[in-house]
Coordinates of C-alpha atoms and ligand atoms in Angstrom, one line a residue:
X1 CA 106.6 95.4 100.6
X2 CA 109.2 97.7 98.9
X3 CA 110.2 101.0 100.9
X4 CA 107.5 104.0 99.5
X5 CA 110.3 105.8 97.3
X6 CA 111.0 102.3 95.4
X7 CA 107.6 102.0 94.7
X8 CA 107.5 104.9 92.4
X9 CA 108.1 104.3 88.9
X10 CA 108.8 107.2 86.7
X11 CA 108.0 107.1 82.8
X12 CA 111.0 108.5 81.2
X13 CA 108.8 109.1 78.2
X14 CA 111.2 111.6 76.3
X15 CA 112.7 111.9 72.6
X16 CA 116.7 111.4 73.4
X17 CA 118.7 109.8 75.7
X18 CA 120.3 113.1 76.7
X19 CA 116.5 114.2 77.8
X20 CA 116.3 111.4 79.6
X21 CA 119.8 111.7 81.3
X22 CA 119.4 115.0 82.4
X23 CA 115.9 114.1 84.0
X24 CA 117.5 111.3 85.9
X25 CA 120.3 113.6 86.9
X26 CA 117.4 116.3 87.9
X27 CA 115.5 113.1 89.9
X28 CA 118.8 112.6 91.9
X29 CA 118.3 110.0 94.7
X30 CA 114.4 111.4 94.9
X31 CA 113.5 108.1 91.9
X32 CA 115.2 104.8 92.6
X33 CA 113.1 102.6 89.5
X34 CA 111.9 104.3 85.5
X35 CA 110.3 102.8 82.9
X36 CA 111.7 103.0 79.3
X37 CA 109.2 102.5 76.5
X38 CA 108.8 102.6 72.6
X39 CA 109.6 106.4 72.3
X40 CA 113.1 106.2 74.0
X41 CA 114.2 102.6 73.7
X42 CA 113.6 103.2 69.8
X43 CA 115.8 106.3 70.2
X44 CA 119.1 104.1 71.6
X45 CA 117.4 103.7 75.1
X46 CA 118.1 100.0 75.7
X47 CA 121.9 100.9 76.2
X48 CA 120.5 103.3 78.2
X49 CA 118.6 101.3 80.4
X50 CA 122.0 99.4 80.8
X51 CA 123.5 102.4 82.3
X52 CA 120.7 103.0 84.9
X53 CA 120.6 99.7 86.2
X54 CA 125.0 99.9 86.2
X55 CA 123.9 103.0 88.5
X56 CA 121.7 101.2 90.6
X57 CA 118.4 101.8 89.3
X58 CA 115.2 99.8 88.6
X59 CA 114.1 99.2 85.0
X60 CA 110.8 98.5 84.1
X61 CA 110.4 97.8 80.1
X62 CA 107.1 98.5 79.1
X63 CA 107.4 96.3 75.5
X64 CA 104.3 94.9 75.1
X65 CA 105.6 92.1 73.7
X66 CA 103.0 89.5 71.5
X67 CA 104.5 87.1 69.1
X68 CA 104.9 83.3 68.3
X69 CA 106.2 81.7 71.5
X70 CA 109.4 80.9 70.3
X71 CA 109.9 84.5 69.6
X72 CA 108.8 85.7 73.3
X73 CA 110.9 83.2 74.8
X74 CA 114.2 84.0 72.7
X75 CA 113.5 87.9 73.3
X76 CA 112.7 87.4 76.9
X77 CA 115.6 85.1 78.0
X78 CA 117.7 88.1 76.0
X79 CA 116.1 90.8 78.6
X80 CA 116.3 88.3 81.6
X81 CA 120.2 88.5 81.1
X82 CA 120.1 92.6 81.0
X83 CA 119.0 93.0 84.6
X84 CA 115.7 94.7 83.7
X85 CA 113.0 94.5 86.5
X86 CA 109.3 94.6 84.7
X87 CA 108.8 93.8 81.4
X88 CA 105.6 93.8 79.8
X89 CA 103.3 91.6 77.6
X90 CA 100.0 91.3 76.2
X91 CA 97.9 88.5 78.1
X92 CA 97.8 86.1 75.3
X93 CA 98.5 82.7 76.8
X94 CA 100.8 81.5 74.7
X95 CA 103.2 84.8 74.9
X96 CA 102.0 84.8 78.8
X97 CA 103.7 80.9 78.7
X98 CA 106.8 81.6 77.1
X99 CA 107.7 84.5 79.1
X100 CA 107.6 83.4 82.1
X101 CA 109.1 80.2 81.0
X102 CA 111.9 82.4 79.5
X103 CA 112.7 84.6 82.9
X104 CA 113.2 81.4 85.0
X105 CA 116.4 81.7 87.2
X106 CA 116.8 85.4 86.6
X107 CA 115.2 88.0 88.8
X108 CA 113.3 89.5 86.2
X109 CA 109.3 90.1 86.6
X110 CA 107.1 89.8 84.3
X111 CA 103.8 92.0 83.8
X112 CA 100.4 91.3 81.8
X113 CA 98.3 93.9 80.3
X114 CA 94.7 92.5 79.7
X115 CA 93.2 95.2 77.4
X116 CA 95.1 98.6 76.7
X117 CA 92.7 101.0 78.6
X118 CA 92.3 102.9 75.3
X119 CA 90.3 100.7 74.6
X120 CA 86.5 100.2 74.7
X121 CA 84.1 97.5 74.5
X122 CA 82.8 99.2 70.6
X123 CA 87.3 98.6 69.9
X124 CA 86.8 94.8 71.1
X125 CA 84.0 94.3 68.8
X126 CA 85.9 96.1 66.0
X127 CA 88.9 93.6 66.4
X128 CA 86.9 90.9 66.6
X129 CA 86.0 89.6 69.9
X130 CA 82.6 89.1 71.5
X131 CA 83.4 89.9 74.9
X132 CA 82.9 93.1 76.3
X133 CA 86.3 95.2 78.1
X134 CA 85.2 93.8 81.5
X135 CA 85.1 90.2 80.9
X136 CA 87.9 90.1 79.3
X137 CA 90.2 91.8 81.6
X138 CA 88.6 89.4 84.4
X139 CA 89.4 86.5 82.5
X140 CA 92.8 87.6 81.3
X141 CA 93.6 88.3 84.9
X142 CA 92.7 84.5 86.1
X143 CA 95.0 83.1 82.9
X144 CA 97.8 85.4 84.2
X145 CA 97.7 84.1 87.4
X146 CA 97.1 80.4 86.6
X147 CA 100.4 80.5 84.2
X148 CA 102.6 82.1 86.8
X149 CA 102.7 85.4 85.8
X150 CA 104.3 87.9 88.0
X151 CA 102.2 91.4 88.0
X152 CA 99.5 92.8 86.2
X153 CA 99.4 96.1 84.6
X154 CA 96.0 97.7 85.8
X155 CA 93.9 101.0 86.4
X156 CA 93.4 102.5 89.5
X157 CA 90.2 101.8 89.2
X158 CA 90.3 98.1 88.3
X159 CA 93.0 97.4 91.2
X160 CA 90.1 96.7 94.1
X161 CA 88.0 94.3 92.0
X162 CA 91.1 92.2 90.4
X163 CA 92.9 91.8 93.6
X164 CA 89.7 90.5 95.3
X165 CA 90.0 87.8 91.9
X166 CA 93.6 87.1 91.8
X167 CA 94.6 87.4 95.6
X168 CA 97.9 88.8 97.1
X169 CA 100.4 87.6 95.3
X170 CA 100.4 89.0 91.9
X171 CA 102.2 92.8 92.3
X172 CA 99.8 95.7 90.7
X173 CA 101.3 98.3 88.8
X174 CA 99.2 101.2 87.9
X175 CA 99.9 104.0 85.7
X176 CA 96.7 106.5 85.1
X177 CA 98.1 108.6 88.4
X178 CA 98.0 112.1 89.2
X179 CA 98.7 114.0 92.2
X180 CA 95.5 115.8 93.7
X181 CA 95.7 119.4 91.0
X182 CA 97.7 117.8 88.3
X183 CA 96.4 118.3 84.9
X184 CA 94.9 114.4 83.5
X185 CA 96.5 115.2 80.4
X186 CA 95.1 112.2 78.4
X187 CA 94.1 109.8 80.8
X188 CA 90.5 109.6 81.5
X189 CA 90.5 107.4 84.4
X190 CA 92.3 108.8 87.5
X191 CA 93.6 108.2 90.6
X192 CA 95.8 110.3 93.2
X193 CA 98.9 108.4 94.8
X194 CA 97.0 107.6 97.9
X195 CA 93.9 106.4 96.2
X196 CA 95.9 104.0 94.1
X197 CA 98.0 102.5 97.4
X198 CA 94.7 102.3 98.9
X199 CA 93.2 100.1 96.2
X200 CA 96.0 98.0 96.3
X201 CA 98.6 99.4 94.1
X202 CA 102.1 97.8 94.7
X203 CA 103.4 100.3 92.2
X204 CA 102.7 103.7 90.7
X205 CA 104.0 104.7 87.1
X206 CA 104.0 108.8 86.1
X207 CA 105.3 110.2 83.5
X208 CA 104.7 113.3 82.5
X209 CA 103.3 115.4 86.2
X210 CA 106.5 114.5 87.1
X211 CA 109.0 115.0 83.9
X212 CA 107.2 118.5 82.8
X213 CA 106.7 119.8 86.3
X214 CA 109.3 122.8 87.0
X215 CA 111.1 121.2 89.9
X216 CA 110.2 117.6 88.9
X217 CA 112.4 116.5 92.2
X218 CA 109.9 118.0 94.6
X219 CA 107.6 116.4 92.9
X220 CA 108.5 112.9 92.7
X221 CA 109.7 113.5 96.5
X222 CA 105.7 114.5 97.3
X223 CA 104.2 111.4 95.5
X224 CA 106.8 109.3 97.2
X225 CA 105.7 111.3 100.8
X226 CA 101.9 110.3 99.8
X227 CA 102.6 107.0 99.1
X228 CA 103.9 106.3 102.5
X229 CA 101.5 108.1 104.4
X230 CA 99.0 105.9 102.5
X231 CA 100.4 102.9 103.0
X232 CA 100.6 103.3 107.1
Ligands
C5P301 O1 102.6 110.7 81.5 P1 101.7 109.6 82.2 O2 101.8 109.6 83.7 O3 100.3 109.6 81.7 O4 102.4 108.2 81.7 C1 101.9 107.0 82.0 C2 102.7 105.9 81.4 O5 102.1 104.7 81.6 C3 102.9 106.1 79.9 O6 104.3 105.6 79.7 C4 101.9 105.1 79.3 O7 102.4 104.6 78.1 C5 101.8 104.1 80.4 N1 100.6 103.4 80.4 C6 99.3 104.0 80.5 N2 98.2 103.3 80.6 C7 98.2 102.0 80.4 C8 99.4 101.3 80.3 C9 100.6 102.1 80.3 O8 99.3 105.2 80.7 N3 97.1 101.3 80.5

């Protein structure tokens, strides 16, 4: 298991690159591993995911990638090469295939999301299925696992139950966490830090408690504290 303070993953969900530098430079030593997603890698954050990892930090890619497999697997073999950490994908099979066939040989990870937790079993109907949120995250877990895929991106909440399907060796990431007092902002379904460790998260993402809190360095220092206590 990773030591507590590399087990926090901080969203760096912010406009420009010289937002997100200057929180990194706040987060000093406190944040060792961010994630960069549509909002700054749109905004020429890719080059600067190059630089953090040059600096010795962690990148986790939330991409959500989905396309024809020989799209995912010429896209992922190009992030393999960058030295990113996580990337994500949508738990389609085929795209679940081809990216984990693409980031053989490289130390890249990569990370499922079964349903986007925005959505709701009436959303599933809308789109055309005719299984309900809970089946299908269950069943998109086990196809995960059975293709080799590295983590799963899950709730809080859903961490106890999947981990008691898919057994220890698929790593948990769990966004959806806030410190005990933190405002939920949008997220319905929380978790503190020590709640998440507890039901078997092997990493916490949080954005914005951290990147909007006045000394976001204490912060981030606290969660990392929590998670270590947790985890005893
Ligand atoms: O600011 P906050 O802590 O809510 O940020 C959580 C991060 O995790 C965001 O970047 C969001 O896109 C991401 N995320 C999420 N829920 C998911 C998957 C990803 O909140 N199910």
């Amino acid at each position: 298991m990773p030591n507590p303070r590399d087990r926090l993953i901080v969203a760096l969900d912010l406009p420009t690159v010289r937002d997100a530098e200057a929180m990194v430079e706040r987060l000093g030593d406190s944040v060792s591993f961010y994630k960069v997603g549509y909002q700054l890698a749109f905004a020429s954050g890719l080059a600067f995911t190059d630089a953090l990892i040059r600096a010795g930090k962690q990148v986790f890619l939330d991409m959500k990638l989905h396309d024809i497999e020989n799209t995912v697997l010429k896209g992922v073999e190009s992030v393999a090469k960058t030295g990113v950490t996580f990337l994500t994908v949508h738990a389609y099979p085929q795209t679940m295939k081809a990216a984990v066939a693409a980031r053989r040989g490289s130390d890249l990870k990569i990370l499922a999301v079964t349903v986007l937790t925005s959505y709701d079993d009436i959303d599933l109907a809308e789109s055309g299925y005719a299984t309900g949120v809970e089946a299908l995250v269950a069943r998109r877990a086990q196809q995960a696992h059975d293709l080799g895929v590295d983590g799963l991106v899950c709730s809080p909440e859903e961490a106890s139950p999947l981990r008691l399907a898919v057994g220890n060796q698929m790593l948990f990431v769990t966004p959806g966490v806030r410190p005990a007092g933190a405002a939920h902002g949008d997220q319905k379904r929380v978790a503190t830090p020590a709640q998440a460790i507890k039901a078997g998260a092997d990493y916490l993402v949080v954005g914005r408690p951290i990147t909007e809190a006045s000394d976001p360095k204490a912060l981030a220092q606290a969660i990392v504290d929590e998670i270590s206590a947790a985890s005893r």
